[in-house]
Coordinates of C-alpha atoms in Angstrom, one line a residue:
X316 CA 84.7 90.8 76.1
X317 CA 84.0 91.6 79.9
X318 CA 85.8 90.4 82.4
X319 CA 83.3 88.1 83.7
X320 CA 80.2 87.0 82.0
X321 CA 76.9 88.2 83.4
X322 CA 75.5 84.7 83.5
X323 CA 78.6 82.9 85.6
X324 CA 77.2 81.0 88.2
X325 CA 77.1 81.6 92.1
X326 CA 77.2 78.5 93.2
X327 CA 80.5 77.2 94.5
X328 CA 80.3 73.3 95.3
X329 CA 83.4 72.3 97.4
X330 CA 86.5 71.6 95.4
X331 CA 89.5 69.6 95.8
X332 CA 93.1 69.6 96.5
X333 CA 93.7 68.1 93.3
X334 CA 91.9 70.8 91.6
X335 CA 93.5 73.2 93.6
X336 CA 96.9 72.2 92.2
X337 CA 95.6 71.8 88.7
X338 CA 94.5 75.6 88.2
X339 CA 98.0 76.8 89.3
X340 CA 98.9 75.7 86.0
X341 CA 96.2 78.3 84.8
X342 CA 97.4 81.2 87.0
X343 CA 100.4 81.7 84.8
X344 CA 98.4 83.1 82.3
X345 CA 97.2 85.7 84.4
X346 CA 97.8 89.3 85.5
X347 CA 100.3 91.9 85.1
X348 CA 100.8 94.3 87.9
X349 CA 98.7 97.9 87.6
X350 CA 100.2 101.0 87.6
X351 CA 102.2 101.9 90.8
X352 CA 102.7 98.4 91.9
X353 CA 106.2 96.6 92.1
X354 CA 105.5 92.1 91.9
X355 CA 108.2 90.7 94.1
X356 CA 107.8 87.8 91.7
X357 CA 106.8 87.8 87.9
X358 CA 106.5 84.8 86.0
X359 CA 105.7 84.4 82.2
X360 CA 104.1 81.3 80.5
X361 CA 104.6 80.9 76.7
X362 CA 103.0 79.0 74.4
X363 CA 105.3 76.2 75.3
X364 CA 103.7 76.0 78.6
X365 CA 100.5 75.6 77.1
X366 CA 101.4 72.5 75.2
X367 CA 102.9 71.4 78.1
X368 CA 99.7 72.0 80.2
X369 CA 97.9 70.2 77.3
X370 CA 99.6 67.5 77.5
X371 CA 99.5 67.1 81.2
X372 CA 95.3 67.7 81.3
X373 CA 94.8 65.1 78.9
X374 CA 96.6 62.5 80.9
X375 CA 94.9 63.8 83.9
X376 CA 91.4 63.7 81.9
X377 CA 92.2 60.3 81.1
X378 CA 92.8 58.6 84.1
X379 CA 89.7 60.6 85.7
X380 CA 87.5 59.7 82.9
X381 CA 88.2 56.0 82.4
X382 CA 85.9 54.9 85.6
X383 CA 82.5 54.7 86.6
X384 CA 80.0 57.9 86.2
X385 CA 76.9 58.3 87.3
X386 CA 75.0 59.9 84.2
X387 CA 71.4 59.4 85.6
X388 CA 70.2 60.6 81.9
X389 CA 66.7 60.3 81.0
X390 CA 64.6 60.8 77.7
X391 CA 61.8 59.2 75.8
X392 CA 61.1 58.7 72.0
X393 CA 57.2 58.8 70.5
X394 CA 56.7 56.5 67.1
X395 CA 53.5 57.0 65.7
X396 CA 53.7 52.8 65.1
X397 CA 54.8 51.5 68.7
X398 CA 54.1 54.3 70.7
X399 CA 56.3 56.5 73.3
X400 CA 59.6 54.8 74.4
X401 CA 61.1 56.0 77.7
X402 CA 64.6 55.6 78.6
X403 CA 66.7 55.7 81.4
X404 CA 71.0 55.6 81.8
X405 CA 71.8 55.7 85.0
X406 CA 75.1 55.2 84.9
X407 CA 78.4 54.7 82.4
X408 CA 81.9 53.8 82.2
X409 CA 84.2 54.9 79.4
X410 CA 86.6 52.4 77.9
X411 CA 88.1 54.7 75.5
X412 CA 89.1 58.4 75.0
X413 CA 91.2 59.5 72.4
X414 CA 92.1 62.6 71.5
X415 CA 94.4 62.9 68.7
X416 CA 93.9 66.6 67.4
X417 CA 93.5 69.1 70.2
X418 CA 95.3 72.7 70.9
X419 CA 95.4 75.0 73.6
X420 CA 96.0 78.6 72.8
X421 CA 95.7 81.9 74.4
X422 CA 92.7 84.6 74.2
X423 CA 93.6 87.8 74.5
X424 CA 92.4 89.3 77.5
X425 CA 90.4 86.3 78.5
X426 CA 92.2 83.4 79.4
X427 CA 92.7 80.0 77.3
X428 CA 90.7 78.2 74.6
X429 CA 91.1 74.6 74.5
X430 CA 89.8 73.0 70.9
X431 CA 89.2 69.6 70.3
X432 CA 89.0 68.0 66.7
X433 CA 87.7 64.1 66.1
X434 CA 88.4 62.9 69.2
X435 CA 86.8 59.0 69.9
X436 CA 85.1 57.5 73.0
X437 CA 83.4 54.3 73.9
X438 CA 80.8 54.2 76.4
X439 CA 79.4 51.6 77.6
X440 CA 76.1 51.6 80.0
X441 CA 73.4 49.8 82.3
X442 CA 69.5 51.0 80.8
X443 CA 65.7 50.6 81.2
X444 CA 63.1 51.3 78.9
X445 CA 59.5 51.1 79.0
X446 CA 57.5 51.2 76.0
X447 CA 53.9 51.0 76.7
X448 CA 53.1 48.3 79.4
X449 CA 56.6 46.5 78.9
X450 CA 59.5 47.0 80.6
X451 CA 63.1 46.1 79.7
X452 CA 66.6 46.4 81.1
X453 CA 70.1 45.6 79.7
X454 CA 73.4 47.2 78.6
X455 CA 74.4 49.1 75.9
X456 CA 77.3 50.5 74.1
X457 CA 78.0 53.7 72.6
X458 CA 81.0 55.0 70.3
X459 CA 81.5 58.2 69.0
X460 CA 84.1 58.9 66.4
X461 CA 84.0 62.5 65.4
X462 CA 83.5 64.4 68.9
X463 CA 84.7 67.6 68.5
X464 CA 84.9 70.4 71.7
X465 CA 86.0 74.3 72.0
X466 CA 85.6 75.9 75.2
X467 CA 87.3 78.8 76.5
X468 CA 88.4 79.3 80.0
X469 CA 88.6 82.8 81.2
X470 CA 90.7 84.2 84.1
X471 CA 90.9 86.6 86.4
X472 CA 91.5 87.9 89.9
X473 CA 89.4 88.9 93.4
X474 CA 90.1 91.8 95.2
X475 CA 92.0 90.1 97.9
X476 CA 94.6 88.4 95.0
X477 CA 93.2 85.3 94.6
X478 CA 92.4 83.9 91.1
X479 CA 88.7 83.3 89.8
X480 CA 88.2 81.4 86.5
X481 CA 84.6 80.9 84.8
X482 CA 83.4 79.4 81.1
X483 CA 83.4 82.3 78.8
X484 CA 82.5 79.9 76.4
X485 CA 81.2 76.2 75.1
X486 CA 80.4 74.4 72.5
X487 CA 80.5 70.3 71.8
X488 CA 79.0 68.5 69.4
X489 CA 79.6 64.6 67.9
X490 CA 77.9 63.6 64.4
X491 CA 79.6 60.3 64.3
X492 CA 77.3 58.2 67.0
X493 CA 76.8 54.2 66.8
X494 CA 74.6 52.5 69.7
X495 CA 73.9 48.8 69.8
X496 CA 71.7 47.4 72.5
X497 CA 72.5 43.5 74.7
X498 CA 70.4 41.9 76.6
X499 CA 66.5 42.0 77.2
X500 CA 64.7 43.0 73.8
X501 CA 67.7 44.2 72.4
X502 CA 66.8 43.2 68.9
X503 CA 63.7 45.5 69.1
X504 CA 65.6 48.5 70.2
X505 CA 68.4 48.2 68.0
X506 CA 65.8 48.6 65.3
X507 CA 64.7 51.8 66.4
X508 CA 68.6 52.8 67.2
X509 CA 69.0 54.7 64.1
X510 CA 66.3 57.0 65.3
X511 CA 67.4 56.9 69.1
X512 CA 71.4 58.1 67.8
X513 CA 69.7 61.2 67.2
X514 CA 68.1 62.2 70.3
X515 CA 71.4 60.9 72.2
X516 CA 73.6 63.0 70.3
X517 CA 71.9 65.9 71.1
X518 CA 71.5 65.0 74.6
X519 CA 75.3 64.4 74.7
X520 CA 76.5 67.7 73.3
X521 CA 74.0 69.5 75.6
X522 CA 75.3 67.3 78.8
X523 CA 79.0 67.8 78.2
X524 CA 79.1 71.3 78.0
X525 CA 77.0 71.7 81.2
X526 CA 79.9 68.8 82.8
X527 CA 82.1 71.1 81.7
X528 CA 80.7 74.2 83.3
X529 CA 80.1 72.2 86.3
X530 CA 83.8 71.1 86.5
X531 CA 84.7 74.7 86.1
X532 CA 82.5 75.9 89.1
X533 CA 84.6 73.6 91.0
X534 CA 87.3 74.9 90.1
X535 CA 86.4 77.8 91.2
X536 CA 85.3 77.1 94.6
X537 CA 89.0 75.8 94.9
X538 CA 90.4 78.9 94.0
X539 CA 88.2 80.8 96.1
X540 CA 89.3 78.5 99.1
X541 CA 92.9 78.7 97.9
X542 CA 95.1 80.9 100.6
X543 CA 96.5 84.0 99.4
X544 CA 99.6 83.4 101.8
X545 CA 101.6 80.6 103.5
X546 CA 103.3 80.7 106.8
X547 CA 106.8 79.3 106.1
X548 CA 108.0 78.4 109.8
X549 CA 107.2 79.9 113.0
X550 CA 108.7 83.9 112.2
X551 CA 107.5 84.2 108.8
X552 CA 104.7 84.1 106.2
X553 CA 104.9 85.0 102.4
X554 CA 102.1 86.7 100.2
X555 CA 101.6 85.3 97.3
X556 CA 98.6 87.1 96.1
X557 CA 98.3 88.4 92.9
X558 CA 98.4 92.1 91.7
X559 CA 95.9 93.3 89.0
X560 CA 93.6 92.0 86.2
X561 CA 94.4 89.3 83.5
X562 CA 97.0 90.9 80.8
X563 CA 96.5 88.0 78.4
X564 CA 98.1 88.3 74.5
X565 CA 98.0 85.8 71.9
X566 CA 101.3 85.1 72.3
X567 CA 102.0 84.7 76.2
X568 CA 100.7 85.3 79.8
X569 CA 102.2 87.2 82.7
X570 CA 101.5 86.5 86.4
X571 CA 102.5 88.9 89.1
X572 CA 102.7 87.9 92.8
X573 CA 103.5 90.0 96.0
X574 CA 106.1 88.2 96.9
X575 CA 106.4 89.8 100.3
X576 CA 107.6 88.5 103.4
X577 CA 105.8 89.3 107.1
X578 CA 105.7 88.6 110.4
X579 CA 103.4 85.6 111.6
X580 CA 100.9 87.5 113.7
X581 CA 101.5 91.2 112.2
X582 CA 102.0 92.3 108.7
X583 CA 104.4 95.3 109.1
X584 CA 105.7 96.8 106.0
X585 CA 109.3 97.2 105.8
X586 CA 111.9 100.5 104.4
X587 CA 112.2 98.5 101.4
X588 CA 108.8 97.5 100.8
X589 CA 107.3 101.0 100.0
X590 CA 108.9 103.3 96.7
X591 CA 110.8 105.0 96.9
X592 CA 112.8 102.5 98.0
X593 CA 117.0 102.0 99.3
X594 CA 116.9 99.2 96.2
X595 CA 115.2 99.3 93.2
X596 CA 112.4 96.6 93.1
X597 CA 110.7 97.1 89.3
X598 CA 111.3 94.7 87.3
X599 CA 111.0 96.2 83.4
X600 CA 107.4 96.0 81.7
X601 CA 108.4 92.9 80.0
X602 CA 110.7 90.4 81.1
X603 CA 113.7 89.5 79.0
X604 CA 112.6 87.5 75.3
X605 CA 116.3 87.3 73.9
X606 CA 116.1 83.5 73.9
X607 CA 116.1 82.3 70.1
X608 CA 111.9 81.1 69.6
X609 CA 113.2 77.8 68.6
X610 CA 114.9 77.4 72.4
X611 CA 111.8 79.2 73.8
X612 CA 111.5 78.1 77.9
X613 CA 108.2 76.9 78.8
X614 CA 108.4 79.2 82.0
X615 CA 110.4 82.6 83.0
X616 CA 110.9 83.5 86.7
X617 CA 112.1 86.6 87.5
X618 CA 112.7 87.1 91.4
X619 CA 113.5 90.5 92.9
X620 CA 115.5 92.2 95.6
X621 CA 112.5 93.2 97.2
X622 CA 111.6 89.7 97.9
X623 CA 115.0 88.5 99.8
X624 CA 114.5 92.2 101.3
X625 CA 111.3 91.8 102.7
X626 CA 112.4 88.4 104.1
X627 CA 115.3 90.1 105.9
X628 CA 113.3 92.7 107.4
X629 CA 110.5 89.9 108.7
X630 CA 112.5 87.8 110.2
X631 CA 114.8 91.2 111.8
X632 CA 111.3 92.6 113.3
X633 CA 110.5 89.2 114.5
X634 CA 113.8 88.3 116.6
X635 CA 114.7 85.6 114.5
X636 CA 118.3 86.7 113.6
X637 CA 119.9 85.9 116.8
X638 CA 122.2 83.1 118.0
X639 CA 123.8 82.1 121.1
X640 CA 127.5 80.4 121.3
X641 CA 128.7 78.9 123.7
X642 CA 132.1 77.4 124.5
X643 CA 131.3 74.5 124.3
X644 CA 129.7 74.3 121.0
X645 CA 132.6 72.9 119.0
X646 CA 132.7 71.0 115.9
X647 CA 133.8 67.7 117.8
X648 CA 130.5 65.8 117.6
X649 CA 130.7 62.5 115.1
X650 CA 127.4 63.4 113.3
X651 CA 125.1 66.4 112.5
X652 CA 123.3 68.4 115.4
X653 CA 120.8 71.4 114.8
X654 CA 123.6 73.8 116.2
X655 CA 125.6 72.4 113.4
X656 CA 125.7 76.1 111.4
X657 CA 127.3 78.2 114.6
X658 CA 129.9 76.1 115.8
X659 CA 133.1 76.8 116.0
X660 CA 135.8 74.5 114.4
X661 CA 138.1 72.9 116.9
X662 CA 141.0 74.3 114.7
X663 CA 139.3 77.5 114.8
X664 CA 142.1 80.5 116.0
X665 CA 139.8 81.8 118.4
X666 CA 137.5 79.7 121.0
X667 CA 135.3 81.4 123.6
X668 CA 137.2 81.0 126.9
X669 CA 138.6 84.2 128.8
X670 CA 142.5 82.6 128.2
X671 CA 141.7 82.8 124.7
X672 CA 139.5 86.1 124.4
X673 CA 142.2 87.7 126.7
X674 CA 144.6 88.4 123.9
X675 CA 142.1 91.5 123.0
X676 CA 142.0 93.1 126.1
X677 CA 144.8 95.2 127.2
X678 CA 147.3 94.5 129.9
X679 CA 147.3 95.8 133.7
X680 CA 150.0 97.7 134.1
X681 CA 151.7 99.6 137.4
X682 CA 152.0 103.3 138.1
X683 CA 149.7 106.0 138.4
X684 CA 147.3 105.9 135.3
X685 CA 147.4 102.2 134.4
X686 CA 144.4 100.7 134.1
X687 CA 143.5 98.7 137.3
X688 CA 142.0 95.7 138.5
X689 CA 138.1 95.8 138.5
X690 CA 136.2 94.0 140.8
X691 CA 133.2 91.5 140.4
X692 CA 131.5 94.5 139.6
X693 CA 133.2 96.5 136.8
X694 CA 136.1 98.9 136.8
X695 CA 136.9 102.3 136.9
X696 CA 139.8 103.6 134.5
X697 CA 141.9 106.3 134.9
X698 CA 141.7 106.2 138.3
X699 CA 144.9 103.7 139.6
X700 CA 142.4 102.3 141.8
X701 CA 140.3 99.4 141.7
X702 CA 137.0 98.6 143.1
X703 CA 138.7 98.3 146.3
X704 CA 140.6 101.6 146.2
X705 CA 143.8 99.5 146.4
X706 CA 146.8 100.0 143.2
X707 CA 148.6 97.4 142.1
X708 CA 151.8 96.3 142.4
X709 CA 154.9 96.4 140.1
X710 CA 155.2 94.0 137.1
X711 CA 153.0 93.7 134.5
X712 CA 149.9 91.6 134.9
X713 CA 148.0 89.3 132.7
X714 CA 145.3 91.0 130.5
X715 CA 142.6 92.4 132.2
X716 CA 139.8 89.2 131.2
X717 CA 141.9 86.9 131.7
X718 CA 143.3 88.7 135.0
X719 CA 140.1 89.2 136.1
X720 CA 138.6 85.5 135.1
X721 CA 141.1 83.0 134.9
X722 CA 140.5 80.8 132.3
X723 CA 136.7 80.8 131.8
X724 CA 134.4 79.4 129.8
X725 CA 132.6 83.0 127.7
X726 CA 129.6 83.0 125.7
X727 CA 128.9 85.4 122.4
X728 CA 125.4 86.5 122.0
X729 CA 125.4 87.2 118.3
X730 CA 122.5 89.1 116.3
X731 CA 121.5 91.7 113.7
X732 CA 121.2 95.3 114.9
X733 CA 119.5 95.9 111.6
X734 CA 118.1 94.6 108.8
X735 CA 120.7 93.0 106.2
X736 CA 120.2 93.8 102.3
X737 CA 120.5 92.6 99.4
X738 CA 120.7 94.0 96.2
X739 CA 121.1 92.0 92.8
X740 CA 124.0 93.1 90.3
X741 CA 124.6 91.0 86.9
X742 CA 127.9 90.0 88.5
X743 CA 126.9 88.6 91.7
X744 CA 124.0 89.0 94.7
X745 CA 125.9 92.1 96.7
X746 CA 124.9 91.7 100.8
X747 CA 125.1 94.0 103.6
X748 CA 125.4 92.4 107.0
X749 CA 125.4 94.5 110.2
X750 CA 125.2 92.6 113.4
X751 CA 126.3 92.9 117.7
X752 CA 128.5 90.5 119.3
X753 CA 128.1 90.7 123.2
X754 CA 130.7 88.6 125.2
X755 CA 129.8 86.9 128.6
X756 CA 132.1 85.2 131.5
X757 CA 129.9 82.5 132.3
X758 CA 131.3 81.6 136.3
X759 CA 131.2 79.0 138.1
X760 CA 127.7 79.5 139.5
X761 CA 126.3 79.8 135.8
X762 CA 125.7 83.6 136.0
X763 CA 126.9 85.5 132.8
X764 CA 128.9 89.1 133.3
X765 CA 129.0 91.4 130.6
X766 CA 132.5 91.5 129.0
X767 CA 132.6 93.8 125.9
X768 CA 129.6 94.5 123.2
X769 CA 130.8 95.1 119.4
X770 CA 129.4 95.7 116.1
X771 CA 130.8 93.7 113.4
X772 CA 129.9 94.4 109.5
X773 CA 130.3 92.5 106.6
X774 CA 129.7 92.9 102.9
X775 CA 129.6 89.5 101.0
X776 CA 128.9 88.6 97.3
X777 CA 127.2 85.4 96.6
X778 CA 127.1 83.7 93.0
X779 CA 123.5 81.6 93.3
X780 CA 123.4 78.0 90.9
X781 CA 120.4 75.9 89.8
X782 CA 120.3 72.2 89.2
X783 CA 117.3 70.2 88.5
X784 CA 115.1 71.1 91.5
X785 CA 117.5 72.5 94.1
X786 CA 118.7 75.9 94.4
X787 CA 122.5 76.3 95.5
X788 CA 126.0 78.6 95.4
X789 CA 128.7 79.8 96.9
X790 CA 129.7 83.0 99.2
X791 CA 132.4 85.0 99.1
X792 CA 133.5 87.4 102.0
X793 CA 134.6 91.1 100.8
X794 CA 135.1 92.9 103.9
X795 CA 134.5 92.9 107.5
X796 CA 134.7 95.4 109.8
X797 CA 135.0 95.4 114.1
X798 CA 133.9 98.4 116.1
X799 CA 134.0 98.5 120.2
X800 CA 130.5 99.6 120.9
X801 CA 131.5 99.2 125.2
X802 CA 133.6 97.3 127.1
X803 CA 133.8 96.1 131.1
X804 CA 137.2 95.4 130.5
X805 CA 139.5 97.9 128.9
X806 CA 139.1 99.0 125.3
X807 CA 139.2 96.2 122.9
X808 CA 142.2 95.7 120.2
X809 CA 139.6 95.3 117.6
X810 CA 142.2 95.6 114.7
X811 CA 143.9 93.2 115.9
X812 CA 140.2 90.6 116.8
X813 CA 139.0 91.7 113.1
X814 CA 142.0 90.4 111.4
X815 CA 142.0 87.0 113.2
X816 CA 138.3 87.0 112.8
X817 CA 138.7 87.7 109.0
X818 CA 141.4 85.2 109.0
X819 CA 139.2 82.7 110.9
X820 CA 136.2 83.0 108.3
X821 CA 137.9 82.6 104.9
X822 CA 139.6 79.4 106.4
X823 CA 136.7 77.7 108.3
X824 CA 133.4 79.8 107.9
X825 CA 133.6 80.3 104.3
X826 CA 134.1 77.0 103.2
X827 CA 132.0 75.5 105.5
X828 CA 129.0 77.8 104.3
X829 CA 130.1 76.8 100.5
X830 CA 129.9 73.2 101.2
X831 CA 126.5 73.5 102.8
X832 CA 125.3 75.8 100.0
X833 CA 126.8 73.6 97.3
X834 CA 124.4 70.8 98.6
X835 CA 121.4 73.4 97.6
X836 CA 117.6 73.4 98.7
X837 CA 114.3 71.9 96.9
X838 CA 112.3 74.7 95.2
X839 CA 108.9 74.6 96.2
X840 CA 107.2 72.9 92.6
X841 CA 103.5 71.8 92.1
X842 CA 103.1 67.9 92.8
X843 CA 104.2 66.2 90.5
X844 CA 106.4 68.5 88.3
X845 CA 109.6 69.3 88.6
X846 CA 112.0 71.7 86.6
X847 CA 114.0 70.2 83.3
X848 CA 117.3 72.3 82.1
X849 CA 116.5 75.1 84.3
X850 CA 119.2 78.3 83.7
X851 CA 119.7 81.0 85.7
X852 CA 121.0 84.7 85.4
X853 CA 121.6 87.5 87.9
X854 CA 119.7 90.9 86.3
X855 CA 120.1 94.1 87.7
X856 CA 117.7 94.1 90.4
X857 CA 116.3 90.5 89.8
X858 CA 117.2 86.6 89.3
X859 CA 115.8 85.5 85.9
X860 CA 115.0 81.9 86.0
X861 CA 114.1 80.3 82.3
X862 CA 113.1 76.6 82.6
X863 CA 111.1 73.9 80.7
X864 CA 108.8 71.6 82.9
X865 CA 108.3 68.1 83.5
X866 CA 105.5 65.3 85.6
X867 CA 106.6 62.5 87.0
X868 CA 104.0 60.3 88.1

């Protein structure tokens, strides 16, 4: 079969939210990515997803159905012994819909057929009828107990990633049809009702098929609205289009989004965005099935590197990754600020003031070749003079910051010099972090004087959890490493500043990440659903998620 029938319609009426978030459910059955392509994401829907979908539409088709419709259906009736009976139903509201044998299954590079078997519905409905010069109006009722429907569903994908759906197929048909007129000349009609159940069932089948199509052009005006990315915060957006056609077997459906990260404003592809890349960012041609079928997940998630990659390099390019402390940002307030993350504990071993800090910077001593005093504006080593020209006395003197600066307050001006990474082992999430630490003298007068500027690497491991709906773990700290990059003040004893700051971070930073971490985040879910026994496992070069899915109303 083609991938889009030659006769779909053009017309795209304007959809709704709610269908919108209804045909998501449908997008896991689509596309696998074509050759050369790496998703960032890759989902899979089995066949218990599609029971799960069924389930879900028909309580959604319920509650839309069971309401007033506007029908506006029309016909007429000739009898060679009273003459041509014309009919009008305006309008109708269904009492009852049941649907007791129905199946959804997959069509192989198509989309998804739902069938239908005996399914019963009362209607009931306001009429007029005019048969010759009389005219009559009143209510009727109408059950049908042997409705049966098959329609498939195709899907498919634009060239900008966003899905497009269309009726590959129809067909509806009900033999078991009872009418019974009230009201006006009700008796009358109900005599001729045998031969009017005929006519109706025929203008039935025809009418829900075309309701059908018309439901699926509106769905397909939603998806063509639908945004193929979503700005996260004021740095970042994600793309979440899809990549390639429909890959559809009878068996399951893969979908394959982006999943890349960019700049609001400027969509600049990153080292690790383009193969070859520093990480790999394939996932395998077909996601891990080693679950035993009668434990089967309704829904697989794999995850890459790539994505947490490209993250790291949007928010690097956009400036985000930068934080100022201050000395005065200590963890003595009674409740939670927004600064919360980067303050120092008060029991913290090092806090940013010049009598603190001073410890790392070396001491003035006498003679010719000690390092001097420097002036306001910097020093000169080597020399035995300061800025004045002037040596110093005997005796040693207080370190150089703290000589210089008697006890004040310093500010740190933290950020990433480059991009961090992340790469995905099956015994932990392996990070790189490299990031600048300049230190100011904030005086008196509020102006800041360059102290010292350092780089400061760590390599963490991080073991990521799932319960229910939130997304947690814990972070360990492997290594950390301080390098003087310059200094205003005499070298820097950075041996002696990494081991206190190592020191300080698995006793206070560490846990206070884990604790925070612990609490986890919500995953972003479709309204309404949420994630039941979810499971996850690290891959190499992915996060597998297998989960089952539930709606709460």
């Amino acid at each position: 079969m083609s991938s889009a029938p030659a006769s779909r319609s053009r017309h795209h009426p304007q959809g709704t939210p709610g269908l919108s978030r209804l045909c998501l459910l449908l997008l896991l059955t689509a596309c696998v990515p074509a050759a050369g392509t790496n998703p960032g994401i890759k989902a899979r829907l089995t066949r218990r997803a599609l029971e799960f979908g069924r389930q879900f539409g028909l309580e959604l088709l319920r509650s839309l159905l069971q309401k007033e419709h506007k029908l506006n259906l029309r016909g007429s009736y000739h009898s060679p012994l009273l003459g041509t009976l014309t009919y009008t139903v305006p309008r109708i509201h269904i009492h009852e819909l049941q649907i007791n044998d129905s199946t959804v299954d997959f069509v192989e590079d198509v989309g998804v057929r739902l069938t239908v078997q005996r399914a019963r519905i009362q209607i009931s409905a306001e009429w007029g009828a005019q048969l010759g010069a009389i005219q009559d109006r009143g209510s009727i009722e109408l059950r049908i107990r042997d409705l049966a429907v098959a329609a498939v569903l195709g899907v498919s994908v634009d060239g900008s990633g966003r899905p497009m759906v269309w009726s590959a197929s129809c067909d509806a048909h009900g033999t078991d049809l009872h009418l019974q007129f009230q009201r006006g000349h009700s008796w009358l009609y109900n005599l001729l009702a045998p031969l009017l159940q005929r006519v109706l069932r025929q203008e039935l089948n025809k009418q829900l098929c075309l309701e059908l199509r018309r439901g699926v052009c509106r769905l397909e005006a939603a998806l063509k609205n639908m945004k193929a990315s979503t700005q996260l915060d004021s740095f970042v957006a994600i793309d979440h289009s899809l990549l390639g056609q429909p890959a559809i077997t009878a068996e399951h459906g893969d979908v394959a989004l982006k999943g890349e990260f960019f700049r609001v404003g400027k969509h600049q592809q990153g080292p690790s965005s383009a193969p070859p890349a520093a990480l790999p960012v394939a996932l395998p041609a077909a996601l891990p099935t080693a679950l035993p079928a009668a434990h089967e997940p309704t829904l697989l998630l794999a995850v890459t590197e790539f994505v947490a990659n490209s993250a790291a390099f949007a928010y690097f390019t956009a400036g985000a990754l930068r934080r100022n402390i201050s000395s005065d940002m200590v963890g003595t307030a009674p409740r939670p600020d927004p600064s919360a993350a980067f303050q120092l504990p008060r029991r913290f071993p090092l806090q940013l003031r010049t009598k603190s800090m001073g410890v790392f910077s070396p001491q003035v001593g006498t003679g010719p070749g000690a390092v001097p005093r420097a002036g306001q504006g910097g020093i000169e080593q080597g020399t035995g003079q300061d800025a004045g020209g002037m040596g110093h006395g005997p005796g040693p003197r207080p370190p150089q910051l703290q000589e210089r600066y008697p006890d004040q307050p310093m500010e740190l001006h933290l950020s990433a010099r480059r991009q961090p990474l992340l790469s995905c082992r099956p015994d932990a999430l392996h990070g790189a972090l490299f990031g600048s630490a300049e230190a100011f003298v904030v005086l008196p007068n509020a102006t800041r004087v360059p102290a010292f500027l350092l780089n400061i690497d760590a390599n963490v491991t991080a073991n990521p959890t799932i319960t229910g709906n939130r997304l947690g773990g814990t972070v360990s700290l492997k290594g950390l490493s301080v390098a003087q990059v310059t200094s205003h003040v005499g070298p820097v004893e950075v041996k002696r500043l990494e081991t206190l700051l190592k020191f300080g971070l698995w006793l206070f930073g560490v846990p206070r990440a884990n604790k925070r971490l612990q609490a986890g985040v919500p995953l972003p879910t479709l309204h309404g659903l949420s994630l039941l026994n979810p499971r996850l496992s690290l891959q190499e070069g992915f996060v597998l998620i297998t989960t089952d899915l539930q709606h709460e109303s």
